[in-house]
Amino acid sequence: PKFLSGVAISGGQSDIALEVATDTVDTILSFLTTDYLLQKYADMLDIPVEELKDYTLYRFIDDWYGVRYRYGGTDKSGIDCSAFTQRLYNKIYCTDLLRTAYSQYKSCDLVWDKDMIKEGDLVFFKTRGRAISHVGIYLTNNFFVHASASSGIMISSLNESYWSKRFAGAGKI
């Protein structure tokens, strides 16, 4: 009998054969990979996996996670915060962003209320004095992805003391 498209069981009591079509194997592996990846990020973000909807966003983050920070860098040999947001926006949202954190800040519709920030919004920080000097991308549950000078591409929380003191607002593109 068939119980899934592309999967069939045959045989008697002593020998059972499982037949799986090649394209079905690829689908099953893709499903398992997607499920594992979303579970990984749901755990990191402290939310139920069902709340993660954008697999392509988390696949992109996973592909870049841990890439080292390099001021002025724009690729996997080293990347800075604004180049990372620029790349992510181009790949995931098909949107071109300006190159610097300050330029990205000036080109947004600003949001000051943290409760109004949505997945994909830019989050800005003043890490060096009074000017906007850092940018990341909001995920959910007060977490954002960014290129950290100390740890490269990573996920941090807006609730962390360092980031909450330096939060300068969010922006919608």
PDB file of C-alpha atoms in Angstrom:
ATOM      1  CA  PRO A   1       0.000   0.000   0.000  1.00  0.00           C
ATOM      2  CA  LYS A   2       0.997   3.617  -0.508  1.00  0.00           C
ATOM      3  CA  PHE A   3       0.837   5.901   2.479  1.00  0.00           C
ATOM      4  CA  LEU A   4       2.785   8.873   1.114  1.00  0.00           C
ATOM      5  CA  SER A   5       3.234  10.001  -2.440  1.00  0.00           C
ATOM      6  CA  GLY A   6       6.402   8.334  -3.736  1.00  0.00           C
ATOM      7  CA  VAL A   7       6.633   5.850  -0.817  1.00  0.00           C
ATOM      8  CA  ALA A   8       5.348   2.263  -0.916  1.00  0.00           C
ATOM      9  CA  ILE A   9       5.660  -0.817   1.314  1.00  0.00           C
ATOM     10  CA  SER A  10       5.472  -4.301  -0.163  1.00  0.00           C
ATOM     11  CA  GLY A  11       6.175  -7.893   0.875  1.00  0.00           C
ATOM     12  CA  GLY A  12       4.903 -10.468   3.306  1.00  0.00           C
ATOM     13  CA  GLN A  13       5.360 -11.230   6.986  1.00  0.00           C
ATOM     14  CA  SER A  14       9.029 -12.224   6.747  1.00  0.00           C
ATOM     15  CA  ASP A  15      10.316  -9.688   4.244  1.00  0.00           C
ATOM     16  CA  ILE A  16       9.164  -6.122   3.830  1.00  0.00           C
ATOM     17  CA  ALA A  17      10.453  -3.727   1.195  1.00  0.00           C
ATOM     18  CA  LEU A  18      10.261   0.027   1.385  1.00  0.00           C
ATOM     19  CA  GLU A  19      10.369   1.796  -1.946  1.00  0.00           C
ATOM     20  CA  VAL A  20      11.014   5.510  -2.016  1.00  0.00           C
ATOM     21  CA  ALA A  21      11.136   7.544  -5.215  1.00  0.00           C
ATOM     22  CA  THR A  22      14.281   9.667  -5.620  1.00  0.00           C
ATOM     23  CA  ASP A  23      12.384  12.967  -5.704  1.00  0.00           C
ATOM     24  CA  THR A  24      10.547  11.902  -2.536  1.00  0.00           C
ATOM     25  CA  VAL A  25      13.876  11.270  -0.742  1.00  0.00           C
ATOM     26  CA  ASP A  26      14.950  14.794  -1.676  1.00  0.00           C
ATOM     27  CA  THR A  27      11.644  16.164  -0.370  1.00  0.00           C
ATOM     28  CA  ILE A  28      11.951  14.232   2.898  1.00  0.00           C
ATOM     29  CA  LEU A  29      15.578  15.381   3.391  1.00  0.00           C
ATOM     30  CA  SER A  30      14.585  18.955   2.615  1.00  0.00           C
ATOM     31  CA  PHE A  31      11.740  18.751   5.119  1.00  0.00           C
ATOM     32  CA  LEU A  32      14.012  17.319   7.827  1.00  0.00           C
ATOM     33  CA  THR A  33      16.654  20.001   7.159  1.00  0.00           C
ATOM     34  CA  THR A  34      14.027  22.746   7.282  1.00  0.00           C
ATOM     35  CA  ASP A  35      12.568  21.309  10.476  1.00  0.00           C
ATOM     36  CA  TYR A  36      16.015  21.058  12.129  1.00  0.00           C
ATOM     37  CA  LEU A  37      17.015  24.583  11.093  1.00  0.00           C
ATOM     38  CA  LEU A  38      13.796  26.167  12.321  1.00  0.00           C
ATOM     39  CA  GLN A  39      13.984  24.231  15.595  1.00  0.00           C
ATOM     40  CA  LYS A  40      17.567  25.443  16.087  1.00  0.00           C
ATOM     41  CA  TYR A  41      16.553  29.095  15.701  1.00  0.00           C
ATOM     42  CA  ALA A  42      13.323  28.694  17.669  1.00  0.00           C
ATOM     43  CA  ASP A  43      15.446  27.433  20.553  1.00  0.00           C
ATOM     44  CA  MET A  44      17.871  30.356  20.202  1.00  0.00           C
ATOM     45  CA  LEU A  45      15.013  32.873  20.098  1.00  0.00           C
ATOM     46  CA  ASP A  46      13.106  31.159  22.914  1.00  0.00           C
ATOM     47  CA  ILE A  47       9.880  30.746  20.933  1.00  0.00           C
ATOM     48  CA  PRO A  48       7.801  27.809  19.650  1.00  0.00           C
ATOM     49  CA  VAL A  49       8.993  26.607  16.237  1.00  0.00           C
ATOM     50  CA  GLU A  50       5.528  27.297  14.789  1.00  0.00           C
ATOM     51  CA  GLU A  51       6.164  31.033  15.208  1.00  0.00           C
ATOM     52  CA  LEU A  52       9.038  30.983  12.698  1.00  0.00           C
ATOM     53  CA  LYS A  53       7.559  31.493   9.273  1.00  0.00           C
ATOM     54  CA  ASP A  54      10.410  32.671   7.038  1.00  0.00           C
ATOM     55  CA  TYR A  55      12.666  29.685   6.336  1.00  0.00           C
ATOM     56  CA  THR A  56      14.692  31.628   3.736  1.00  0.00           C
ATOM     57  CA  LEU A  57      15.599  34.292   6.316  1.00  0.00           C
ATOM     58  CA  TYR A  58      16.896  31.726   8.803  1.00  0.00           C
ATOM     59  CA  ARG A  59      18.665  29.745   6.060  1.00  0.00           C
ATOM     60  CA  PHE A  60      20.484  32.990   5.101  1.00  0.00           C
ATOM     61  CA  ILE A  61      21.376  33.717   8.733  1.00  0.00           C
ATOM     62  CA  ASP A  62      22.592  30.155   9.222  1.00  0.00           C
ATOM     63  CA  ASP A  63      24.768  30.390   6.117  1.00  0.00           C
ATOM     64  CA  TRP A  64      26.447  33.559   7.459  1.00  0.00           C
ATOM     65  CA  TYR A  65      26.413  32.767  11.195  1.00  0.00           C
ATOM     66  CA  GLY A  66      29.882  33.165  12.703  1.00  0.00           C
ATOM     67  CA  VAL A  67      31.447  34.947   9.718  1.00  0.00           C
ATOM     68  CA  ARG A  68      34.011  37.287  11.237  1.00  0.00           C
ATOM     69  CA  TYR A  69      33.566  41.029  11.496  1.00  0.00           C
ATOM     70  CA  ARG A  70      35.772  43.251   9.360  1.00  0.00           C
ATOM     71  CA  TYR A  71      35.234  47.006   9.197  1.00  0.00           C
ATOM     72  CA  GLY A  72      34.480  47.860   5.570  1.00  0.00           C
ATOM     73  CA  GLY A  73      34.167  44.162   4.708  1.00  0.00           C
ATOM     74  CA  THR A  74      31.437  43.001   2.373  1.00  0.00           C
ATOM     75  CA  ASP A  75      31.857  39.230   1.990  1.00  0.00           C
ATOM     76  CA  LYS A  76      32.397  35.989   3.901  1.00  0.00           C
ATOM     77  CA  SER A  77      36.070  36.755   4.475  1.00  0.00           C
ATOM     78  CA  GLY A  78      34.813  39.505   6.803  1.00  0.00           C
ATOM     79  CA  ILE A  79      31.798  41.793   6.853  1.00  0.00           C
ATOM     80  CA  ASP A  80      30.632  44.807   8.817  1.00  0.00           C
ATOM     81  CA  CYS A  81      27.159  45.467  10.190  1.00  0.00           C
ATOM     82  CA  SER A  82      25.773  47.628   7.398  1.00  0.00           C
ATOM     83  CA  ALA A  83      27.126  45.405   4.622  1.00  0.00           C
ATOM     84  CA  PHE A  84      25.480  42.432   6.329  1.00  0.00           C
ATOM     85  CA  THR A  85      22.082  44.167   6.521  1.00  0.00           C
ATOM     86  CA  GLN A  86      22.556  45.318   2.929  1.00  0.00           C
ATOM     87  CA  ARG A  87      23.259  41.751   1.737  1.00  0.00           C
ATOM     88  CA  LEU A  88      20.422  40.220   3.747  1.00  0.00           C
ATOM     89  CA  TYR A  89      17.900  42.774   2.508  1.00  0.00           C
ATOM     90  CA  ASN A  90      18.997  42.288  -1.092  1.00  0.00           C
ATOM     91  CA  LYS A  91      18.826  38.482  -0.927  1.00  0.00           C
ATOM     92  CA  ILE A  92      15.764  37.981   1.301  1.00  0.00           C
ATOM     93  CA  TYR A  93      13.609  41.054   0.618  1.00  0.00           C
ATOM     94  CA  CYS A  94      14.854  41.981  -2.905  1.00  0.00           C
ATOM     95  CA  THR A  95      15.515  45.481  -1.601  1.00  0.00           C
ATOM     96  CA  ASP A  96      18.616  47.625  -2.020  1.00  0.00           C
ATOM     97  CA  LEU A  97      19.861  49.416   1.089  1.00  0.00           C
ATOM     98  CA  LEU A  98      22.380  52.206   1.314  1.00  0.00           C
ATOM     99  CA  ARG A  99      25.857  51.197   2.503  1.00  0.00           C
ATOM    100  CA  THR A 100      26.309  52.718   5.965  1.00  0.00           C
ATOM    101  CA  ALA A 101      24.345  52.301   9.198  1.00  0.00           C
ATOM    102  CA  TYR A 102      23.714  56.062   9.323  1.00  0.00           C
ATOM    103  CA  SER A 103      22.489  56.143   5.693  1.00  0.00           C
ATOM    104  CA  GLN A 104      20.192  53.206   6.372  1.00  0.00           C
ATOM    105  CA  TYR A 105      18.878  54.999   9.466  1.00  0.00           C
ATOM    106  CA  LYS A 106      18.155  58.181   7.499  1.00  0.00           C
ATOM    107  CA  SER A 107      16.314  56.262   4.754  1.00  0.00           C
ATOM    108  CA  CYS A 108      13.851  54.475   7.095  1.00  0.00           C
ATOM    109  CA  ASP A 109      10.465  55.237   8.511  1.00  0.00           C
ATOM    110  CA  LEU A 110      11.531  55.302  12.150  1.00  0.00           C
ATOM    111  CA  VAL A 111       9.834  53.331  14.912  1.00  0.00           C
ATOM    112  CA  TRP A 112      10.479  54.261  18.526  1.00  0.00           C
ATOM    113  CA  ASP A 113       8.157  51.850  20.305  1.00  0.00           C
ATOM    114  CA  LYS A 114       9.882  48.465  20.715  1.00  0.00           C
ATOM    115  CA  ASP A 115       6.468  46.766  20.719  1.00  0.00           C
ATOM    116  CA  MET A 116       5.908  47.941  17.129  1.00  0.00           C
ATOM    117  CA  ILE A 117       9.095  46.395  15.696  1.00  0.00           C
ATOM    118  CA  LYS A 118       8.458  43.502  13.316  1.00  0.00           C
ATOM    119  CA  GLU A 119      10.624  40.779  11.803  1.00  0.00           C
ATOM    120  CA  GLY A 120      12.845  42.301   9.123  1.00  0.00           C
ATOM    121  CA  ASP A 121      12.878  45.832  10.549  1.00  0.00           C
ATOM    122  CA  LEU A 122      16.272  47.440  10.972  1.00  0.00           C
ATOM    123  CA  VAL A 123      17.420  48.163  14.527  1.00  0.00           C
ATOM    124  CA  PHE A 124      19.921  50.953  15.164  1.00  0.00           C
ATOM    125  CA  PHE A 125      22.396  51.663  17.916  1.00  0.00           C
ATOM    126  CA  LYS A 126      24.756  54.380  19.061  1.00  0.00           C
ATOM    127  CA  THR A 127      27.825  52.372  20.044  1.00  0.00           C
ATOM    128  CA  ARG A 128      30.351  55.208  19.622  1.00  0.00           C
ATOM    129  CA  GLY A 129      29.078  58.496  20.950  1.00  0.00           C
ATOM    130  CA  ARG A 130      25.974  60.251  19.694  1.00  0.00           C
ATOM    131  CA  ALA A 131      25.827  59.125  16.068  1.00  0.00           C
ATOM    132  CA  ILE A 132      24.227  55.975  14.664  1.00  0.00           C
ATOM    133  CA  SER A 133      27.090  53.529  14.340  1.00  0.00           C
ATOM    134  CA  HIS A 134      25.574  50.036  14.338  1.00  0.00           C
ATOM    135  CA  VAL A 135      22.666  48.275  12.628  1.00  0.00           C
ATOM    136  CA  GLY A 136      21.063  44.855  12.795  1.00  0.00           C
ATOM    137  CA  ILE A 137      17.870  43.160  11.670  1.00  0.00           C
ATOM    138  CA  TYR A 138      15.062  42.432  14.095  1.00  0.00           C
ATOM    139  CA  LEU A 139      13.920  38.815  14.259  1.00  0.00           C
ATOM    140  CA  THR A 140      11.385  38.259  17.031  1.00  0.00           C
ATOM    141  CA  ASN A 141      11.025  38.193  20.804  1.00  0.00           C
ATOM    142  CA  ASN A 142      13.501  41.114  21.165  1.00  0.00           C
ATOM    143  CA  PHE A 143      16.272  39.293  19.263  1.00  0.00           C
ATOM    144  CA  PHE A 144      18.177  40.653  16.297  1.00  0.00           C
ATOM    145  CA  VAL A 145      20.905  39.409  13.956  1.00  0.00           C
ATOM    146  CA  HIS A 146      23.945  41.572  13.305  1.00  0.00           C
ATOM    147  CA  ALA A 147      27.666  41.658  12.595  1.00  0.00           C
ATOM    148  CA  SER A 148      29.265  42.115  15.994  1.00  0.00           C
ATOM    149  CA  ALA A 149      32.791  43.521  16.111  1.00  0.00           C
ATOM    150  CA  SER A 150      33.696  40.971  18.790  1.00  0.00           C
ATOM    151  CA  SER A 151      31.949  37.824  17.504  1.00  0.00           C
ATOM    152  CA  GLY A 152      31.008  38.304  13.846  1.00  0.00           C
ATOM    153  CA  ILE A 153      27.535  37.419  12.602  1.00  0.00           C
ATOM    154  CA  MET A 154      25.456  36.517  15.629  1.00  0.00           C
ATOM    155  CA  ILE A 155      22.089  36.898  17.314  1.00  0.00           C
ATOM    156  CA  SER A 156      21.750  39.181  20.339  1.00  0.00           C
ATOM    157  CA  SER A 157      18.898  40.441  22.482  1.00  0.00           C
ATOM    158  CA  LEU A 158      17.687  44.016  22.774  1.00  0.00           C
ATOM    159  CA  ASN A 159      17.232  43.185  26.466  1.00  0.00           C
ATOM    160  CA  GLU A 160      20.982  42.722  27.013  1.00  0.00           C
ATOM    161  CA  SER A 161      22.340  45.622  29.028  1.00  0.00           C
ATOM    162  CA  TYR A 162      24.883  46.643  26.371  1.00  0.00           C
ATOM    163  CA  TRP A 163      22.308  46.825  23.567  1.00  0.00           C
ATOM    164  CA  SER A 164      19.415  48.283  25.582  1.00  0.00           C
ATOM    165  CA  LYS A 165      21.589  51.239  26.676  1.00  0.00           C
ATOM    166  CA  ARG A 166      22.633  51.946  23.097  1.00  0.00           C
ATOM    167  CA  PHE A 167      19.337  51.291  21.274  1.00  0.00           C
ATOM    168  CA  ALA A 168      18.518  54.265  19.053  1.00  0.00           C
ATOM    169  CA  GLY A 169      15.320  53.096  17.378  1.00  0.00           C
ATOM    170  CA  ALA A 170      14.169  50.886  14.576  1.00  0.00           C
ATOM    171  CA  GLY A 171      13.263  51.498  10.990  1.00  0.00           C
ATOM    172  CA  LYS A 172      10.923  50.130   8.388  1.00  0.00           C
ATOM    173  CA  ILE A 173      12.020  50.108   4.765  1.00  0.00           C
TER     174      ILE A 173
END
